[in-house]
Coordinates of C-alpha atoms in Angstrom, one line a residue:
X1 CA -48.1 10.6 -19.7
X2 CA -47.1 12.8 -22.9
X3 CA -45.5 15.8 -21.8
X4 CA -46.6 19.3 -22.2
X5 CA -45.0 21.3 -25.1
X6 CA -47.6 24.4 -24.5
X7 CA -45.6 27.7 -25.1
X8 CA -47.6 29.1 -22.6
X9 CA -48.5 26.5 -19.2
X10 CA -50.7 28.0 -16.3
X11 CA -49.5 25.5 -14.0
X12 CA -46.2 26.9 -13.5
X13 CA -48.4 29.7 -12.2
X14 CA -50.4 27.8 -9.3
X15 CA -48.8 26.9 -5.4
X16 CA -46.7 23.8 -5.4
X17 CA -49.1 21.7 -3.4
X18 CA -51.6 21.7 -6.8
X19 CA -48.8 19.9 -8.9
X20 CA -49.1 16.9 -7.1
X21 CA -48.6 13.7 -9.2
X22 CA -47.2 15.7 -12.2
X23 CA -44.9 13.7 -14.5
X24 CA -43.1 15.5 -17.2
X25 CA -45.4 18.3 -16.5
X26 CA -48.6 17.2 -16.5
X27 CA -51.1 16.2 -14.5
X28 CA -55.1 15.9 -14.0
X29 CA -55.0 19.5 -13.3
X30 CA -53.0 20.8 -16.1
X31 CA -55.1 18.6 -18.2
X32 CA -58.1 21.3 -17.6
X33 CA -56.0 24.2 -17.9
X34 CA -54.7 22.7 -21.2
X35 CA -58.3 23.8 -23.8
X36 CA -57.6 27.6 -21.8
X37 CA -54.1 27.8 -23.0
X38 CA -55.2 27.2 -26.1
X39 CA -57.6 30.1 -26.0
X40 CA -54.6 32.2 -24.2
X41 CA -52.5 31.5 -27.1
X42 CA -55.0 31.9 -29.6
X43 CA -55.6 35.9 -28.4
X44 CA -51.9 36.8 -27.4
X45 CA -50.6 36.0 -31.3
X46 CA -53.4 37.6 -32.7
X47 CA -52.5 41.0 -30.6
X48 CA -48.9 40.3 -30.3
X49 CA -48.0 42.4 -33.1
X50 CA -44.9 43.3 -35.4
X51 CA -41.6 43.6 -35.3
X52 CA -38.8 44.2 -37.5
X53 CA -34.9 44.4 -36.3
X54 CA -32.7 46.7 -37.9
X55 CA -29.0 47.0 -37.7
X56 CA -27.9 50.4 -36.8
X57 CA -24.8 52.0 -38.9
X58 CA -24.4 55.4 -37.9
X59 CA -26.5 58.6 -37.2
X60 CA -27.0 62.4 -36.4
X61 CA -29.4 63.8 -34.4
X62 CA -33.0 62.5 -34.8
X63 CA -32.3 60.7 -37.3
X64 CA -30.6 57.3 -37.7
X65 CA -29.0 55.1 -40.3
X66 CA -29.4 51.4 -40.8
X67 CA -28.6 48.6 -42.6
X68 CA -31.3 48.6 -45.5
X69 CA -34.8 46.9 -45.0
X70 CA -37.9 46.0 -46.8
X71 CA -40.9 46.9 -44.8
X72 CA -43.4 44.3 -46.5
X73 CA -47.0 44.2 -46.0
X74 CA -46.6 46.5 -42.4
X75 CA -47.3 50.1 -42.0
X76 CA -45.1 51.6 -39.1
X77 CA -46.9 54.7 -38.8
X78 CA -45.6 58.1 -36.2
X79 CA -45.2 57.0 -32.8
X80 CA -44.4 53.6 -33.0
X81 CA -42.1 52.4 -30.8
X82 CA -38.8 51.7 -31.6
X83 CA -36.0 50.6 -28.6
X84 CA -33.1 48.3 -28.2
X85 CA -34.0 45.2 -27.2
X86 CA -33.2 44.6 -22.9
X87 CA -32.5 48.4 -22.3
X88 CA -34.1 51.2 -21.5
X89 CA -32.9 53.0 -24.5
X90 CA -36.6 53.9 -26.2
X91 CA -38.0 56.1 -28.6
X92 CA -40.7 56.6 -31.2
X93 CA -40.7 57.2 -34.4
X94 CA -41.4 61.3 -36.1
X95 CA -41.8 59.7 -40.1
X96 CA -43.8 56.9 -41.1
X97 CA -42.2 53.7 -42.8
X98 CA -44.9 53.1 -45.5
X99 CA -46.1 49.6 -46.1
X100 CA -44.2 47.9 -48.9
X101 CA -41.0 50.3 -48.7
X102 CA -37.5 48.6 -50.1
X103 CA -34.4 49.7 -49.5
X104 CA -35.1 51.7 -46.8
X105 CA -31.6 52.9 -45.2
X106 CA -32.7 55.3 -42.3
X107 CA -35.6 55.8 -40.1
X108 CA -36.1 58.9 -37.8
X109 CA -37.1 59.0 -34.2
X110 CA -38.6 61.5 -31.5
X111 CA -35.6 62.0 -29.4
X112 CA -33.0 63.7 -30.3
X113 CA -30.4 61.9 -28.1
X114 CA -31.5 58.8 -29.3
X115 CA -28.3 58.1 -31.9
X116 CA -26.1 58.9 -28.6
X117 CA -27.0 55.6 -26.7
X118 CA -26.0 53.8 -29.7
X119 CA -23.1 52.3 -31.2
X120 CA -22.6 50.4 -34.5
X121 CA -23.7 47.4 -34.8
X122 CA -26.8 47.5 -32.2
X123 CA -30.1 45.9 -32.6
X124 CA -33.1 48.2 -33.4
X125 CA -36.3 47.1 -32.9
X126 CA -39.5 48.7 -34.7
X127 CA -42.4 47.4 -33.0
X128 CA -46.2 48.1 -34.6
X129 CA -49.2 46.5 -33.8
X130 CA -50.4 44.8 -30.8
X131 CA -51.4 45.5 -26.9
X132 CA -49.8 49.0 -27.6
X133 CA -51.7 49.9 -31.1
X134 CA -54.8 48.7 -29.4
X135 CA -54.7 52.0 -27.2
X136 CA -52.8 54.2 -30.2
X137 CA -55.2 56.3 -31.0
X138 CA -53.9 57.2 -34.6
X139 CA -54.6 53.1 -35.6
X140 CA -56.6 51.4 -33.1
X141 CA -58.1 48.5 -33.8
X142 CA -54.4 47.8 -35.2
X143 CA -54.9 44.7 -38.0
X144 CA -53.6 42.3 -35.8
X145 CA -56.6 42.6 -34.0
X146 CA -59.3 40.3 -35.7
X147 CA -62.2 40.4 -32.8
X148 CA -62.8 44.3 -33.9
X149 CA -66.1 45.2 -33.5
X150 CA -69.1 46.5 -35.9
X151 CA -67.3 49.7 -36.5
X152 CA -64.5 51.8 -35.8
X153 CA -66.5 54.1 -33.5
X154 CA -68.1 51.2 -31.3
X155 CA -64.0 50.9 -30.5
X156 CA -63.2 54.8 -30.0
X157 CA -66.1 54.7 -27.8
X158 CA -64.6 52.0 -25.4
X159 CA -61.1 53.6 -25.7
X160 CA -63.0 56.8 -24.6
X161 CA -64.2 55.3 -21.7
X162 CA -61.2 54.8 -20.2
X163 CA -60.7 59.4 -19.8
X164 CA -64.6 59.1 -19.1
X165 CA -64.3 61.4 -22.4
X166 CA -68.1 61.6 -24.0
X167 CA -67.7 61.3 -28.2
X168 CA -70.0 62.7 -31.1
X169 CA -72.1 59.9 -32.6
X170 CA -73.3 62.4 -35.4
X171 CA -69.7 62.5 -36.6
X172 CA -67.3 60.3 -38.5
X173 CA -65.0 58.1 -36.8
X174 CA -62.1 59.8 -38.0
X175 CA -63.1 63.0 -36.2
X176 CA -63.8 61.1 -33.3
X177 CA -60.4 60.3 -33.4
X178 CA -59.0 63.7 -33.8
X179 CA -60.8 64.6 -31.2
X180 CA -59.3 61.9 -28.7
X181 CA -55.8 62.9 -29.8
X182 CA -56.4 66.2 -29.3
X183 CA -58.6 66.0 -25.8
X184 CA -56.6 63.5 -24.1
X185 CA -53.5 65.4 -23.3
X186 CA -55.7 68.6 -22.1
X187 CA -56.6 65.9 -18.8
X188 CA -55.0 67.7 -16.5
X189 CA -56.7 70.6 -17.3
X190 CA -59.8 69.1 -17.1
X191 CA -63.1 70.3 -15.1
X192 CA -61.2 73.8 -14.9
X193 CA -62.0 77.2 -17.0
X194 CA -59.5 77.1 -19.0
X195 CA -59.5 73.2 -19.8
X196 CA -63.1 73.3 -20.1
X197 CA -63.0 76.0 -22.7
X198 CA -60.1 74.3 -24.5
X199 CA -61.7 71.1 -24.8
X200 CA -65.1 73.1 -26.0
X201 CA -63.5 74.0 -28.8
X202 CA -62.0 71.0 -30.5
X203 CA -65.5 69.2 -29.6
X204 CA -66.8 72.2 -31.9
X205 CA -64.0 72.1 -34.5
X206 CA -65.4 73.6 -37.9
X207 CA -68.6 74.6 -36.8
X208 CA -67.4 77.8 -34.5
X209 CA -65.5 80.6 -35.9
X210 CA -61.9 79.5 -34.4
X211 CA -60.7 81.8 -31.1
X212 CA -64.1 83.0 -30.8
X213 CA -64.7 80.7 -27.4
X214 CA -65.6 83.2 -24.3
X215 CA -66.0 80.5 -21.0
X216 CA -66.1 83.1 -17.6
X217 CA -67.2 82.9 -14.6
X218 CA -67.2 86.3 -14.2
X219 CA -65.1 86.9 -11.3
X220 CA -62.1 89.1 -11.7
X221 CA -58.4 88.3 -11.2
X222 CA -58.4 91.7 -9.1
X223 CA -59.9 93.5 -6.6
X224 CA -61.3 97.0 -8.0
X225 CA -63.6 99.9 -6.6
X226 CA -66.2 99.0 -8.4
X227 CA -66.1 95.3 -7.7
X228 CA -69.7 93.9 -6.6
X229 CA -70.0 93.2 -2.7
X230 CA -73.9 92.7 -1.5
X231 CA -74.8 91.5 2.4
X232 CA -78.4 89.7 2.6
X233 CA -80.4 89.0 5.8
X234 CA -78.0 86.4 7.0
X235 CA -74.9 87.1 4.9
X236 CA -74.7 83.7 4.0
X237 CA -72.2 83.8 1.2
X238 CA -73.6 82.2 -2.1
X239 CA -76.8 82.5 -0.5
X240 CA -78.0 86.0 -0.3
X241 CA -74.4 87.3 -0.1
X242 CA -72.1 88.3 -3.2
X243 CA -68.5 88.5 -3.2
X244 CA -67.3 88.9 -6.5
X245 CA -69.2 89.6 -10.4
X246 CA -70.6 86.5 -10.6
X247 CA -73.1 83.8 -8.2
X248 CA -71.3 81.2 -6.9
X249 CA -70.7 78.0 -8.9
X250 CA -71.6 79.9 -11.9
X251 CA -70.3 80.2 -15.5
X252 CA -71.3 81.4 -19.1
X253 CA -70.3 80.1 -22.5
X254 CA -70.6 82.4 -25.8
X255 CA -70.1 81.0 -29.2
X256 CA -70.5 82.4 -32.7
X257 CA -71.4 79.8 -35.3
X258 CA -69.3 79.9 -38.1
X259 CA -72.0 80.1 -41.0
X260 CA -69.7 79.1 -43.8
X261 CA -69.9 75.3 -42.6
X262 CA -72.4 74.0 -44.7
X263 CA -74.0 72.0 -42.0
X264 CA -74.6 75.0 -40.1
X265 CA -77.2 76.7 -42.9
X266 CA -79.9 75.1 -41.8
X267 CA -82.3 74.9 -38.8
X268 CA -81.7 70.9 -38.1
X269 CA -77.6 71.7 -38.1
X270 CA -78.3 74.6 -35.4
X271 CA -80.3 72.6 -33.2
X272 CA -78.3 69.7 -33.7
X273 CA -75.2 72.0 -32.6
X274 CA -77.0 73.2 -29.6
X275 CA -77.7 69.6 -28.4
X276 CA -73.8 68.7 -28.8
X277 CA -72.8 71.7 -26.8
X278 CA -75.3 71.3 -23.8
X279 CA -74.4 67.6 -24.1
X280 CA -70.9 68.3 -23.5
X281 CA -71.3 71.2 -21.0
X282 CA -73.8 68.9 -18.9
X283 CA -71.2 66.1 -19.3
X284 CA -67.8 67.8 -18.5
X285 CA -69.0 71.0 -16.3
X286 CA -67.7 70.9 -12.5
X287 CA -69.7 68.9 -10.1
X288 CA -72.6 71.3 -8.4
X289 CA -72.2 74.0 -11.0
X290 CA -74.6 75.7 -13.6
X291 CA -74.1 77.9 -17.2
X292 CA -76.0 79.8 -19.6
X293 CA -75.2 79.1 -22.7
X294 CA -75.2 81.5 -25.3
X295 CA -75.5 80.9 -29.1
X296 CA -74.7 83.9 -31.7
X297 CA -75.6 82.9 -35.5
X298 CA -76.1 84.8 -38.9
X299 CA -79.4 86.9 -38.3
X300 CA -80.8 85.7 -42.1
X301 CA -80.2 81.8 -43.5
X302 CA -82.3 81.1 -46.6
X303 CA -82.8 77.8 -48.0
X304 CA -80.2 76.8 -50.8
X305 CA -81.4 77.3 -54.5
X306 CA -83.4 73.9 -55.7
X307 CA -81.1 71.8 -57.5
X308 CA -83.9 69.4 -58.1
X309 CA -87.7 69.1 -58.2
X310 CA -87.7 67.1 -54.4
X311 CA -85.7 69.9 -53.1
X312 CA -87.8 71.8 -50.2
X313 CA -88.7 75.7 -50.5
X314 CA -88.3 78.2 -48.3
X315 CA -90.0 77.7 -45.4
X316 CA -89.4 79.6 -42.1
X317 CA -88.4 77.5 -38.9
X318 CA -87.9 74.4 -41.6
X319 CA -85.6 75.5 -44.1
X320 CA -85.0 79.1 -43.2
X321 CA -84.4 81.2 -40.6
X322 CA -84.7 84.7 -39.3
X323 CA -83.7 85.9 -35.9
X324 CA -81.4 88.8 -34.3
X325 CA -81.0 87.8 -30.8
X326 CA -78.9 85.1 -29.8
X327 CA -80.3 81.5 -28.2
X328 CA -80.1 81.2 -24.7
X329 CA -80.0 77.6 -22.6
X330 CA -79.9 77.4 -19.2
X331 CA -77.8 74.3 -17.8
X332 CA -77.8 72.8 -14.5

């Protein structure tokens, strides 16, 4: 019986008792694990990424010196690993190594104490690509990666999925991402006022007027003279009792449209707005709670001048609009 050569054998895996009759490690059973090692094999080198070693010289502070290196056809972009090989002596790097860069003589890293675990001589390695790009949201899918899917935002969307975070199909996948990079590390935050409001406005980014956000529940920090206090019938509180400003499980959200963004100059980039907000709100909003939501735009938008003959007129409700108050939408 030939013996098995595999890089990679499942049998070494499995209880003793199933590697009965095995001669120079194989037998019936390893036989049938054989075609899935293949497979196993197959997926781990194309996700197993790159990784150059560098020879480390000398350094100060973040950033270190090396022996010089070509980077050839990879990109090691910001954040990429970089550690010495069987410590615990890891880092990341602060400035990309652009794809087809020659002699290359330093790289720089996050940490500042970095240099001070090393000596000359020591191994770096700079590792890009892989399990860990897969899940970097700056590069994912990372190249390596050849069963991507139809587009880049079919694979933010399952990457999303993993914070339960909701993602803007009428944008690019590029804001998408943005928007991941900048939502993600708001988590703990999350389901609270203050996270709730932060996270409302990078899913509005460039269509708000920046620090214009106003997310209350309109309870005070304080106790006052004037503060609201109401006993019902039964003095059930939250029921038809009222400690406090505002109901109980209750919260409003003000925005101001920022009517330089083109897309918000017309009627269909106002509703389309309104239906990303109440998606979010209905999405991310604490369990058992409820909002009004209101919506403060220019009081006049007319329809841009005709650049050609198929360009639409003004038309009120279609291409322009005129209004004072702002929109209010209930949520619950």
């Amino acid at each position: 019986m030939a013996k098995n050569m595999r890089p990679i054998q499942f049998l070494d895996y499995l209880p003793q008792y199933l590697r009965s009759g095995e001669a120079e490690g194989m037998n019936i059973l390893s036989r049938f694990l054989e075609p899935m090692e293949t497979m196993f094999e197959n997926l781990e080198a194309a996700i197993e990424g790159n990784i150059i070693s560098l020879t480390y010289i000398g350094g100060v502070g973040r950033v270190l010196s090396v022996k010089e290196f070509e980077s050839g056809d990879i990109r090691f972009v910001n954040g990429t690993p970089v550690r010495i090989p069987g410590t615990d002596n890891y880092s990341r790097l602060s400035k990309e190594i652009p794809a087809g860069a020659k002699g290359v003589s330093n790289i720089e890293v996050e940490d500042d104490g970095f240099a001070d675990r090393l000596k000359t001589g020591d191994v770096i390695e700079v590792f890009s690509g892989g399990i860990s790009d897969l899940f970097n949201l700056a590069v994912t899918p990372p190249p390596e990666f050849r069963y991507t899917p139809t587009s880049e935002y079919d694979f933010l969307a399952y990457i999303a999925g993993f914070t339960a975070l909701p993602l803007r199909e009428d944008k690019s996948a590029q804001w998408n991402r943005s928007f991941l990079q900048a939502a993600i590390p708001l988590y703990r935050e999350r389901y609270t006022l203050n996270g709730l409001r932060k996270l409302l406005e990078e899913w509005l980014k460039g269509e708000i007027i920046k620090g214009t956000v106003i997310l209350t529940d309109l309870t005070r920090t304080h106790t006052d003279v004037d503060t609201v206090f109401q006993l019902g019938d039964t003095s059930v509180l939250g029921v038809d009792t009222v400690l406090g400003e505002g109901p109980a499980h209750f919260f409003v959200v003000d925005l101001v449209i920022d009517s330089t963004a083109p897309v918000m100059r017309c009627p269909e980039g106002i509703f389309a707005f309104q239906r990303a907000v109440k998606y979010f709100l209905d999405a991310e909003k604490p369990a058992n709670s409820y909002y009004r939501l209101c919506v403060h735009a220019s009081t006049m938008q007319l329809a841009p001048d005709k650049k050609t003959p198929e360009d639409t007129d003004a038309q009120i409700g279609e291409t322009t609009m005129l209004y004072g108050e702002p929109w209010i939408i209930e949520g619950r």
